[in-house]
Coordinates of C-alpha atoms in Angstrom, one line a residue:
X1 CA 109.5 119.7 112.0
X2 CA 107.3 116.6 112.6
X3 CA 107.9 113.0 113.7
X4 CA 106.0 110.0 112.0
X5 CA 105.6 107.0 113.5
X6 CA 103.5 103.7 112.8
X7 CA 101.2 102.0 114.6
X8 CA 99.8 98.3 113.8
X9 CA 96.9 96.1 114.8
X10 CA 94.1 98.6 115.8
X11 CA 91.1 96.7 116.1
X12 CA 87.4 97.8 115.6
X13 CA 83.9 96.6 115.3
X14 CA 82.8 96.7 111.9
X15 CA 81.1 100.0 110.5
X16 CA 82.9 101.9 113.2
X17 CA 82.8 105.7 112.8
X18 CA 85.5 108.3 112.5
X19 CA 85.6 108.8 115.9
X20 CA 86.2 105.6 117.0
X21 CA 88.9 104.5 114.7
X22 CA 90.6 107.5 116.3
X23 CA 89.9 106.8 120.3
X24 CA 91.3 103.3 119.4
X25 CA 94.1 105.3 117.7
X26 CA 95.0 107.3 120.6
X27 CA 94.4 104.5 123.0
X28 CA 96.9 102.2 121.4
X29 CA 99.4 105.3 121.3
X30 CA 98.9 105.9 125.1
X31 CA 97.1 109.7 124.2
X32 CA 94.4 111.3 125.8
X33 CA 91.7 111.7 123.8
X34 CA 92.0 114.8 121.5
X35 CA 95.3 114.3 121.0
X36 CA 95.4 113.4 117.6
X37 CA 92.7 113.6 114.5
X38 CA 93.2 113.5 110.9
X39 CA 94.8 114.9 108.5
X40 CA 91.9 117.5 107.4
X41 CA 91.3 118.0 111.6
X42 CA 94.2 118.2 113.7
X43 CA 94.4 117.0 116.8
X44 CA 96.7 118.5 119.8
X45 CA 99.6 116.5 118.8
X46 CA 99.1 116.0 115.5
X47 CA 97.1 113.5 113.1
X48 CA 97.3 110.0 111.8
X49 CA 96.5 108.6 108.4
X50 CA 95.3 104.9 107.7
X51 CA 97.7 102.9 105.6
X52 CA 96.1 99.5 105.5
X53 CA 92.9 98.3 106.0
X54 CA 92.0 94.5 106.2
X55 CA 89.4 92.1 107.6
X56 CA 90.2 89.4 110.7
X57 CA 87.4 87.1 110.4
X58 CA 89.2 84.4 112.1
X59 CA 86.3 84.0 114.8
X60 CA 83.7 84.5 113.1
X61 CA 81.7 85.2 116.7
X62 CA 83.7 88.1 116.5
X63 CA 85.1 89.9 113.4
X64 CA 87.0 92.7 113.3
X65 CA 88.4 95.4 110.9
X66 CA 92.2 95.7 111.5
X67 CA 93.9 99.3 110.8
X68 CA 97.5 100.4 110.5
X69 CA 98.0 103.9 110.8
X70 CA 100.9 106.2 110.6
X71 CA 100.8 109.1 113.3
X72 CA 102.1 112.4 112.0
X73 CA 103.2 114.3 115.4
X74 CA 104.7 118.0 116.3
X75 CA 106.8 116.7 119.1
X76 CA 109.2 113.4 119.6
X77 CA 108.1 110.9 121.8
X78 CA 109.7 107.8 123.3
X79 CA 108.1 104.3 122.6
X80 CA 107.2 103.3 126.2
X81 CA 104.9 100.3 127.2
X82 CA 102.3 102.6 127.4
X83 CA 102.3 103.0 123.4
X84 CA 103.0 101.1 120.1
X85 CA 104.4 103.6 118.3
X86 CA 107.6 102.5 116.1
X87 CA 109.6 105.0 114.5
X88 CA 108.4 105.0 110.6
X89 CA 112.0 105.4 108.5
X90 CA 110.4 106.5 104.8
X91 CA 111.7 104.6 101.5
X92 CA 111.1 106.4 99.3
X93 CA 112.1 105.4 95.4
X94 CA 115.6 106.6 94.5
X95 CA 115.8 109.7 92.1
X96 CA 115.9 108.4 88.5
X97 CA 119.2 110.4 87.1
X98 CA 118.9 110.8 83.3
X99 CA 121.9 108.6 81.3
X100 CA 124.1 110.0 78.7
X101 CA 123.5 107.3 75.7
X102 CA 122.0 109.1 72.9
X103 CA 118.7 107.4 71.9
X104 CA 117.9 106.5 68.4
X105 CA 114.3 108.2 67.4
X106 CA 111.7 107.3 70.6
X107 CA 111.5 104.7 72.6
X108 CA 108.9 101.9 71.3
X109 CA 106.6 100.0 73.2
X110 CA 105.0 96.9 71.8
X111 CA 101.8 96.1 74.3
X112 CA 99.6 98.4 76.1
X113 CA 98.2 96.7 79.1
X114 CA 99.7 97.6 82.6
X115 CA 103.5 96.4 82.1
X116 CA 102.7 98.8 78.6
X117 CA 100.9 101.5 80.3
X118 CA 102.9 102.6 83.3
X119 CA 105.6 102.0 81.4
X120 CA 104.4 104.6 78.5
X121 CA 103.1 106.9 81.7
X122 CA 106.6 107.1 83.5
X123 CA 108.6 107.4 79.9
X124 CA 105.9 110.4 79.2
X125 CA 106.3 112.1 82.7
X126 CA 110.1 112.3 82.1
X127 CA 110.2 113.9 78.7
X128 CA 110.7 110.6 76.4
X129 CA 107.7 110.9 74.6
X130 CA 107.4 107.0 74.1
X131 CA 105.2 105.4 71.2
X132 CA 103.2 102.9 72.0
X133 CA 102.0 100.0 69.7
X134 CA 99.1 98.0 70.5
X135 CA 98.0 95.3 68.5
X136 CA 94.3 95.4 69.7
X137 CA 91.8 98.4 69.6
X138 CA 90.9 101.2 71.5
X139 CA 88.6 100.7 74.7
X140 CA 85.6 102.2 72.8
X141 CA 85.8 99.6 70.2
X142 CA 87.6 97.1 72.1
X143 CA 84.1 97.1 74.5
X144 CA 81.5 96.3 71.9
X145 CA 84.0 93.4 70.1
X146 CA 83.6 91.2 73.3
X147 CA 79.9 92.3 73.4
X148 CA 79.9 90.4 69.6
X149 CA 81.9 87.7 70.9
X150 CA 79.5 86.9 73.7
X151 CA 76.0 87.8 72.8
X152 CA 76.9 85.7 68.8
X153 CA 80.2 84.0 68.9
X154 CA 82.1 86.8 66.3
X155 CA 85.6 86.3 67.2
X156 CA 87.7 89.5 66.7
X157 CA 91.5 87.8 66.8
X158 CA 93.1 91.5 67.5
X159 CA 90.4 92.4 69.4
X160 CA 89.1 90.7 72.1
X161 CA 89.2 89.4 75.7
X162 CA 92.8 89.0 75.5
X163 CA 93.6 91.6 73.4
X164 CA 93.1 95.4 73.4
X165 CA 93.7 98.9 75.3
X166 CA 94.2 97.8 79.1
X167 CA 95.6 94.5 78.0
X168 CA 93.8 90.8 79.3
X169 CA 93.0 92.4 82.6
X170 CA 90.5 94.6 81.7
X171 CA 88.1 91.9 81.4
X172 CA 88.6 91.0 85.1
X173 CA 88.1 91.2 88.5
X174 CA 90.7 94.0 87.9
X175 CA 93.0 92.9 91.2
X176 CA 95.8 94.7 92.6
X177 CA 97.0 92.1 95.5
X178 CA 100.8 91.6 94.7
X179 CA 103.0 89.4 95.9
X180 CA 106.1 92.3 95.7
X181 CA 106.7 94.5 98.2
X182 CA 108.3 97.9 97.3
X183 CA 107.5 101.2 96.5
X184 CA 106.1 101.0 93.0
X185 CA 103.5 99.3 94.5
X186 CA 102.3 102.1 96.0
X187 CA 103.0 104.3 92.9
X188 CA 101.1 102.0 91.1
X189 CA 98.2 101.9 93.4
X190 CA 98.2 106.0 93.6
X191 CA 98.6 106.1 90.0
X192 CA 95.2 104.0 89.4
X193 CA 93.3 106.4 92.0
X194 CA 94.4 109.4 90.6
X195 CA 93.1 108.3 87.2
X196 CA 89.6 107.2 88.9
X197 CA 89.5 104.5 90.9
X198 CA 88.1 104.4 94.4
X199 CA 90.7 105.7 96.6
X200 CA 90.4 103.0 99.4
X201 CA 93.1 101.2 97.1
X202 CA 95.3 102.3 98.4
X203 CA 95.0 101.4 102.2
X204 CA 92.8 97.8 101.3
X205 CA 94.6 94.7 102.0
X206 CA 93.0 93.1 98.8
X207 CA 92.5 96.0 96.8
X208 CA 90.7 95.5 93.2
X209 CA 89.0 97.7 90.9
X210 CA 86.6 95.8 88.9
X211 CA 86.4 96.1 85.2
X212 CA 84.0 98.3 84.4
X213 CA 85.9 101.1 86.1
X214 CA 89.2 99.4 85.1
X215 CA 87.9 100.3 81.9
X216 CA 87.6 104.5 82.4
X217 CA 90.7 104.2 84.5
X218 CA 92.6 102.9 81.7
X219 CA 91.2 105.3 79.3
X220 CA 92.3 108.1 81.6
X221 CA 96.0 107.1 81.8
X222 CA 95.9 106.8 78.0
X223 CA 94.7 110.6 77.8
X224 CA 97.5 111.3 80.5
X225 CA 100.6 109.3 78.3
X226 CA 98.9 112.0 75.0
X227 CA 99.1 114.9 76.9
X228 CA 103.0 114.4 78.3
X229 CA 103.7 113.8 74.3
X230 CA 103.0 109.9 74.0
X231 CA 101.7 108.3 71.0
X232 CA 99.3 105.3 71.0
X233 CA 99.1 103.5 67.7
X234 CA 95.7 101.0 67.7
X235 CA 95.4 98.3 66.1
X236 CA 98.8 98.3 65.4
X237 CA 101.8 94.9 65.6
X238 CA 105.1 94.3 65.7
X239 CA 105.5 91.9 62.5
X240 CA 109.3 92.1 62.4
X241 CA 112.9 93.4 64.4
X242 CA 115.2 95.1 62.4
X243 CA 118.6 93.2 64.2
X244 CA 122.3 94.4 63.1
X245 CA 124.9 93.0 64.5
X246 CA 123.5 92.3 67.6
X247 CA 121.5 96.0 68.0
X248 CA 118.1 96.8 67.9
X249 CA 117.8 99.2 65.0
X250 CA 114.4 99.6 64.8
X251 CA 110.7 97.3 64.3
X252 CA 108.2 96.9 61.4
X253 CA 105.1 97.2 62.3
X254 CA 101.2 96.3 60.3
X255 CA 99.1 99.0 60.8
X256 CA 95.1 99.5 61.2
X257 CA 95.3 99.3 57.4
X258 CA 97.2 96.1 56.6
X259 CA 100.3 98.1 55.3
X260 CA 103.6 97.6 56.2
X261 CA 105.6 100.8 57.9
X262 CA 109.4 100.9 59.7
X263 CA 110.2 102.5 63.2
X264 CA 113.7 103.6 63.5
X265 CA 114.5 103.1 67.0
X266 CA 117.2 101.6 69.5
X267 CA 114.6 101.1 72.3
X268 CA 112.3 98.6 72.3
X269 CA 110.1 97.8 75.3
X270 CA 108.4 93.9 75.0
X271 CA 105.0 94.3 77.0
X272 CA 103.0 91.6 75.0
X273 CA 101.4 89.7 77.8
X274 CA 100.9 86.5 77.9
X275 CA 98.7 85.5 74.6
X276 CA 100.8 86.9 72.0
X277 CA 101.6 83.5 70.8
X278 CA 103.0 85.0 66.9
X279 CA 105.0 87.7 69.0
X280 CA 106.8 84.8 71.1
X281 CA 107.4 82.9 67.6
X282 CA 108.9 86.0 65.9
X283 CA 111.1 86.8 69.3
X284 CA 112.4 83.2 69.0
X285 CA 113.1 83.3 65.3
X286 CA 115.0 86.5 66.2
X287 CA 117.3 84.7 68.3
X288 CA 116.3 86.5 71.5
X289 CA 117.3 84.2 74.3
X290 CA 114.2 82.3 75.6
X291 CA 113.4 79.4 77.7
X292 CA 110.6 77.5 78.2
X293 CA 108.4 78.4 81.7
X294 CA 105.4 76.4 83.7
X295 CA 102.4 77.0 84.3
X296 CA 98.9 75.8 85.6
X297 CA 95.6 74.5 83.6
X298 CA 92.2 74.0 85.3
X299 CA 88.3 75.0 85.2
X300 CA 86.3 77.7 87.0
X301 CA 84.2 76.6 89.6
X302 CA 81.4 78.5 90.4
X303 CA 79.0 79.0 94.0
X304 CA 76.1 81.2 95.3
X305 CA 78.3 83.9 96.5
X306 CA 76.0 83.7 100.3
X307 CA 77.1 80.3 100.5
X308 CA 81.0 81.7 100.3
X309 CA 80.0 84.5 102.9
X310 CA 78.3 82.3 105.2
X311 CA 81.6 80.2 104.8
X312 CA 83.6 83.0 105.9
X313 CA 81.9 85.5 107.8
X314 CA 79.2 83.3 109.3
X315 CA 75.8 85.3 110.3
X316 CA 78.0 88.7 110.2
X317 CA 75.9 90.3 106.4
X318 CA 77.6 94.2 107.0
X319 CA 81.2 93.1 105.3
X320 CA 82.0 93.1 101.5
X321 CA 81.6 89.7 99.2
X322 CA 83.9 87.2 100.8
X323 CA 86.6 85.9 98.5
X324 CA 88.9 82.6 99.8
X325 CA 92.2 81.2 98.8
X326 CA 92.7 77.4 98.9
X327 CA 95.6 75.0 97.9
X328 CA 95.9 71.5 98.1
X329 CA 99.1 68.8 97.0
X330 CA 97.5 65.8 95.2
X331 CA 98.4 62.3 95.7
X332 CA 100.0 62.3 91.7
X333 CA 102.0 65.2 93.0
X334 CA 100.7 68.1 91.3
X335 CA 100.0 71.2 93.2
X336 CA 96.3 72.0 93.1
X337 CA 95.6 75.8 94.3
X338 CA 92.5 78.6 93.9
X339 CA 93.5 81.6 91.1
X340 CA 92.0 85.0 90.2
X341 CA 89.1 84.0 92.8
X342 CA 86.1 87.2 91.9
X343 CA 83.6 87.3 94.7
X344 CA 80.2 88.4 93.0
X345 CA 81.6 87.7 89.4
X346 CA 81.3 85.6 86.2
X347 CA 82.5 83.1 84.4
X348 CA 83.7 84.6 81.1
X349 CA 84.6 82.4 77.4
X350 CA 87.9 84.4 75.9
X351 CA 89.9 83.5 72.7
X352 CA 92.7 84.9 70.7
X353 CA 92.8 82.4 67.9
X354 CA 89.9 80.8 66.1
X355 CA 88.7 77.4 66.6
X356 CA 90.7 77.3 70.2
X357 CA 88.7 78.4 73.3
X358 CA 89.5 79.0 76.8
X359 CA 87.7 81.0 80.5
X360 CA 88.6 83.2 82.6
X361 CA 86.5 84.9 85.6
X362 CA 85.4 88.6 85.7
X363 CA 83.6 91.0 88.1
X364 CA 82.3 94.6 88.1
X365 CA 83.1 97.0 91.1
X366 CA 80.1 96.0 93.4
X367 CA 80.3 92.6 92.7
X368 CA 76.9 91.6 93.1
X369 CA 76.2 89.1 90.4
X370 CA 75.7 87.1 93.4
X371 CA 78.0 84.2 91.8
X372 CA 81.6 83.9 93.1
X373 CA 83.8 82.0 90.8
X374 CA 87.8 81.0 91.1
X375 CA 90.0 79.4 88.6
X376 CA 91.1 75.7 90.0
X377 CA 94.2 75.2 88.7
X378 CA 96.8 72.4 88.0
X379 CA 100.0 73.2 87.8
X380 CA 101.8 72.4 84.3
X381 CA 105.7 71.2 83.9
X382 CA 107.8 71.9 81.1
X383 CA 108.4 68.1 81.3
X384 CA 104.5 67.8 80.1
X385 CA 105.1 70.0 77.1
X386 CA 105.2 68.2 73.7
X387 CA 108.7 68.8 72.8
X388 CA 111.6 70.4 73.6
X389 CA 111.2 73.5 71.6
X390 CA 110.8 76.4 73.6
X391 CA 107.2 77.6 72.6
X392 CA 105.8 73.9 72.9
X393 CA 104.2 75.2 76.3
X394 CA 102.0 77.4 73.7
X395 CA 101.3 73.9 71.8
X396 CA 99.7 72.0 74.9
X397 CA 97.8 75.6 75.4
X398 CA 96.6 75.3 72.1
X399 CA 95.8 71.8 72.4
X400 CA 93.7 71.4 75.0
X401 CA 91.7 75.1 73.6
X402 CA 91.3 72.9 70.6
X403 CA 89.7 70.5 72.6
X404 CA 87.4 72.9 74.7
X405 CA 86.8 74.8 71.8
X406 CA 85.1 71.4 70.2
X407 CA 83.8 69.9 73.5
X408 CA 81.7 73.2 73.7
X409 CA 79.8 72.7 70.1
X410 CA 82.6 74.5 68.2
X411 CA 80.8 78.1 68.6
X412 CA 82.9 79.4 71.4
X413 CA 80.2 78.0 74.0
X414 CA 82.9 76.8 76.8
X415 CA 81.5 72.8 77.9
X416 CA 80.1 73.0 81.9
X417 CA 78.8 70.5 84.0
X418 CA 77.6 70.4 87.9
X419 CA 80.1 69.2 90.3
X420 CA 78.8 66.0 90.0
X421 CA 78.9 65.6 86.7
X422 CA 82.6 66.8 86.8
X423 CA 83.4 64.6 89.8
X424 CA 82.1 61.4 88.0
X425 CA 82.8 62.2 84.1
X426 CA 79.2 61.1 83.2
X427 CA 76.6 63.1 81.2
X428 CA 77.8 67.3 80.6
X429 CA 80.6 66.4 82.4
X430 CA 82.7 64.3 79.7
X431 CA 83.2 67.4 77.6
X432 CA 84.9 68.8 80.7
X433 CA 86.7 66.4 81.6
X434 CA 87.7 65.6 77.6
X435 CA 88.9 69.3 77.5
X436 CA 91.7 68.6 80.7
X437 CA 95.2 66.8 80.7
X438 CA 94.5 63.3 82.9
X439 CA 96.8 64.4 85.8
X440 CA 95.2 67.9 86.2
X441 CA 91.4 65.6 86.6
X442 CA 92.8 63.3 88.8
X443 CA 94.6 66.6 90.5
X444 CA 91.5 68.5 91.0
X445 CA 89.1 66.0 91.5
X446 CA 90.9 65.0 94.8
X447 CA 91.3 68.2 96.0
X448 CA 87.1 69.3 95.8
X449 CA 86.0 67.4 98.8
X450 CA 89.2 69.0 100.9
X451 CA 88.4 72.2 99.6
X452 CA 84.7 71.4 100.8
X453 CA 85.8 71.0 104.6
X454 CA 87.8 74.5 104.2
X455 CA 84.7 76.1 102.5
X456 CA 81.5 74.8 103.6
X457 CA 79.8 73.6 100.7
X458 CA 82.2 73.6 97.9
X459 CA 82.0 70.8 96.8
X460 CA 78.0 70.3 96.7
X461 CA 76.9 68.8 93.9
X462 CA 75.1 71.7 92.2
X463 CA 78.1 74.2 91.7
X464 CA 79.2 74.9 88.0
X465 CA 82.4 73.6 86.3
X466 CA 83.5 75.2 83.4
X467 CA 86.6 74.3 80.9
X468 CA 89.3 75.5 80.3
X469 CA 91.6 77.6 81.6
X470 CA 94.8 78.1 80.1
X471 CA 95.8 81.1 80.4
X472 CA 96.9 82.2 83.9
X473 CA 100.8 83.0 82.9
X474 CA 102.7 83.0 79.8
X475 CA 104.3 79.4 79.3
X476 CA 107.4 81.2 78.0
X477 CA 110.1 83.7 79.7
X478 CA 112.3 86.4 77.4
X479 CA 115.7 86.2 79.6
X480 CA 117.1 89.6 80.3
X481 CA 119.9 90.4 82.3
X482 CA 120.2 92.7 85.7
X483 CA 120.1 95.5 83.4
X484 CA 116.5 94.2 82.4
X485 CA 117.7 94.5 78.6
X486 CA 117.7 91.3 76.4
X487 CA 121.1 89.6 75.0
X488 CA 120.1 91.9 72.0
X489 CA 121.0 95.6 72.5
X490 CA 118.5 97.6 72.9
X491 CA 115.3 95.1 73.5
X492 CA 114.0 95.2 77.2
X493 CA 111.5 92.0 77.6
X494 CA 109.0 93.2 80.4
X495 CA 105.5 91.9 82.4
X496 CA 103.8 89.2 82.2
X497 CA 104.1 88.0 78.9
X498 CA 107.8 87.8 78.9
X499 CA 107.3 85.9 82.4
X500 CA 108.3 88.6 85.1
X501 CA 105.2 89.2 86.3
X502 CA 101.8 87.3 87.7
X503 CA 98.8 90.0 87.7
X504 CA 97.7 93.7 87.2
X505 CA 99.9 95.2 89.9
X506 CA 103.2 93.1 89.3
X507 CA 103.1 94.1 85.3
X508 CA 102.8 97.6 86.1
X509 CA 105.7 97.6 88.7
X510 CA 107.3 95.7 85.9
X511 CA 106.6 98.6 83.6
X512 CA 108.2 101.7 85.8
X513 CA 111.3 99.6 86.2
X514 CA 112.4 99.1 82.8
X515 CA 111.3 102.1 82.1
X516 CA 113.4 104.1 84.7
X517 CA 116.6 101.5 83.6
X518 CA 116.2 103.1 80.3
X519 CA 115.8 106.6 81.4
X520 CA 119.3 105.6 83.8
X521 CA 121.0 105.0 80.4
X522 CA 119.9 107.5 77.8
X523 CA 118.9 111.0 77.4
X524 CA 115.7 112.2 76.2
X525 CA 115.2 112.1 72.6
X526 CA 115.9 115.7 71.4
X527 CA 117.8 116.5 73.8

């Protein structure tokens, strides 16, 4: 038998070795040294493993790399002043008891970005063998579609920046900070690192992955979903719900070559993040129960990523790309706040519709363009959307991508300015401005030169604005009840897109728990 315990706050200098993360282990335990080691070297008592692993730059005279370990020992022991060990009580994730309901056909799942993905993955692990239906294309083809929308300015609408195999975050800084805390975070993080990503995920306190290994991490849990009996359909929408009395009876779907094919089905998983504008039209006409939902509008800014580590680590050069998080309340009352911040990134044109254009930021896994950029957004209210009709937050989206989409030169060139061009409205700067509801300019504007005292230089006059950015949540919510199922049987509205969800991490979470309320109610198909 062994006893785990946890202990927090063990402090180190930076690039500290093996054998000093331990003595300051042991030290904060009250051991002697040899007492403990790790997991692949035992130490007299046992072993500790690192569970998070975060930065305290704080003084920047003196930065230190914070651990929290848990200790794994072969005897009790009391917590004493001599020690900070706490008694670690596991959570683990309730067993998922298979329901009784018999399932008509497989269970369908419209979207395959994360909410889609783990949902597919955790479906497929238990014997449901879900199909998956994903509007855009595979990775392989999805890849060199943005490379023709950036290099000319050919605009794929089902395949794209937005839309494809690993969903809109795939073209990201491919972050897993998430603002929930339970054990499907930790799932999810696993999940990703068994599939490929670096496995310091799972212990970072900002954890990303960046996209181009996003990208063969993605493809890797697709193989996975295949191999348990999945089925991904490409290039493949949901153009209609078959709806009898109230009960999901099965979806039409447009294939890869324009025809027209029915799905009998009485599952029906929603995971159509947050641009699938016709989707949200055809759930309203439906009668699914929706309601409209804010959200923000803004530009990118762009610095020399030095200047952000020099505003954040000082003279220390030994620590990853800095990254910052600001937020500021305007004088017009608007909330003004930093999103989707990618440290050594860039700044990235996306569009999902012709004629409409918005940006979005992206970075690689070493970050080193030597650019950070963040999204500084506005928030939106539902009392600023045209009308009361619950897509019209979709309208002002597609308004003001109109707009940018023009300002630009109508050749899905996003308009950019310098600061100061943005900050006064004269020269590149009035297509900018032009491309940005009043109140979010006013909004923003005040809020550069307080950002500039929290980072050093933020607001010099040579950074880059760029418009717009539209798309940070979905401006609609799906209702579902506690059961996570819509008011019509048999639809389960999931992830961002149907608004319960804000990044990579939360969608997937998202994801496993509809999918283990549906495994709860019904039996596997065949079965």
């Amino acid at each position: 038998m062994t006893y785990k315990y946890r202990i927090n706050e063990i402090r180190t200098d930076i690039g500290a070795s093996q054998e000093e993360i331990t003595a300051g282990v042991e030290k904060k335990a009250g051991f002697r040294r040899g007492d403990l080691g790790t997991i692949q070297s035992p130490g007299r008592l046992g072993y500790y493993e690192i569970r998070r692993k975060s930065i305290d730059a704080r003084k920047k005279e003196n930065i230190r790399i914070v651990y929290t370990v848990d200790v794994v020992l072969k005897h009790q022991v009391r917590k004493s002043r001599k020690n900070s060990l706490r008694p670690l009580e596991e959570k683990k994730l309730p067993a998922v008891v298979p329901g009784e309901d018999e399932m008509t056909g497989r269970p369908v799942i419209a979207g395959f970005g994360p909410c889609g993905i783990f949902c597919a993955l955790r479906l497929a692990q238990e014997g449901y063998r879900p199909i998956v239906l994903e509007r855009g294309s595979s990775m392989e083809k999805r890849v060199k579609d943005v490379s023709a929308f950036h290099s000319h300015g050919k605009l794929d609408p089902e395949s794209n920046v937005l839309f494809g195999e690993g969903g809109a975050g795939t073209f990201s800084d491919g972050k897993l900070t998430s603002g929930i805390s339970d054990g499907h975070v930790s799932r999810v993080l696993e999940t990703f690192a068994r599939a490929g990503a670096d496995p310091e995920i799972t212990i970072l306190h900002k954890p990303h992955i960046g996209t181009d290994v996003l990208r063969r991490v993605v493809v890797n849990l697709r193989k996975e979903i295949q191999s348990l009996g999945g089925e991904i359909c490409f290039d493949s929408r949901v153009t209609d719900l078959d709806i009898q009395d109230g009960k999901l009876e099965g979806v039409v779907v447009t294939g890869p070559d324009g025809e027209s094919y029915h799905i009998r089905t009485s599952v029906l998983v929603l995971a159509i993040g947050h641009s699938a504008r016709d989707t949200f039209r055809l759930v309203r006409d439906k009668g699914l129960p929706m309601e409209q939902k804010p959200f923000s509008i803004g530009v990118r800014m762009e610095h020399p990523q030095d200047m952000i580590d020099r505003a954040q680590y000082g003279d220390e050069r030994r620590l990853p790309p800095a990254d910052y998080k600001l937020s500021y309340k305007a004088s017009n009352g608007r909330g003004v706040y930093s999103f989707c911040m990618c440290p050594g990134g860039q700044v990235i044109p996306c569009a999902s519709e012709p004629g409409r254009l918005c940006v979005n930021g992206m970075s690689n896994s070493r970050r080193d363009s030597g650019t950070a950029n963040s999204g500084i957004l506005c928030d939106v209210r539902t009392r600023d959307f045209p009308s009361d009709d619950v897509l019209a937050g979709v309208e002002f989206q597609r308004h003001y991508e109109e707009l940018c989409f023009r300002n630009g030169g109508s050749d899905y060139r996003p308009p950019r300015s310098s600061m100061k061009e943005f900050m006064t409205g004269e020269g590149a700067g009035a297509p900018v401005v032009d491309s940005l509801p009043g109140f979010a300019v006013d909004a923003i504007r005040e809020a550069v030169p307080f950002f500039g005292k929290k980072i050093k230089g933020f607001d010099r006059d040579d950074a880059v604005v760029t418009a717009v950015e539209t798309r940070s949540s979905s401006p609609v919510r799906i209702l579902r009840g506690r059961d996570m199922e819509s008011a019509v049987s048999g639809i389960y509205p999931a992830g961002e897109g149907a608004g319960y969800a804000g990044g990579i991490t939360s969608a997937a979470c998202d994801g496993l728990k509809v999918a283990e309320m549906i495994i709860s109610r019904f039996r596997a198909p065949g079965e």
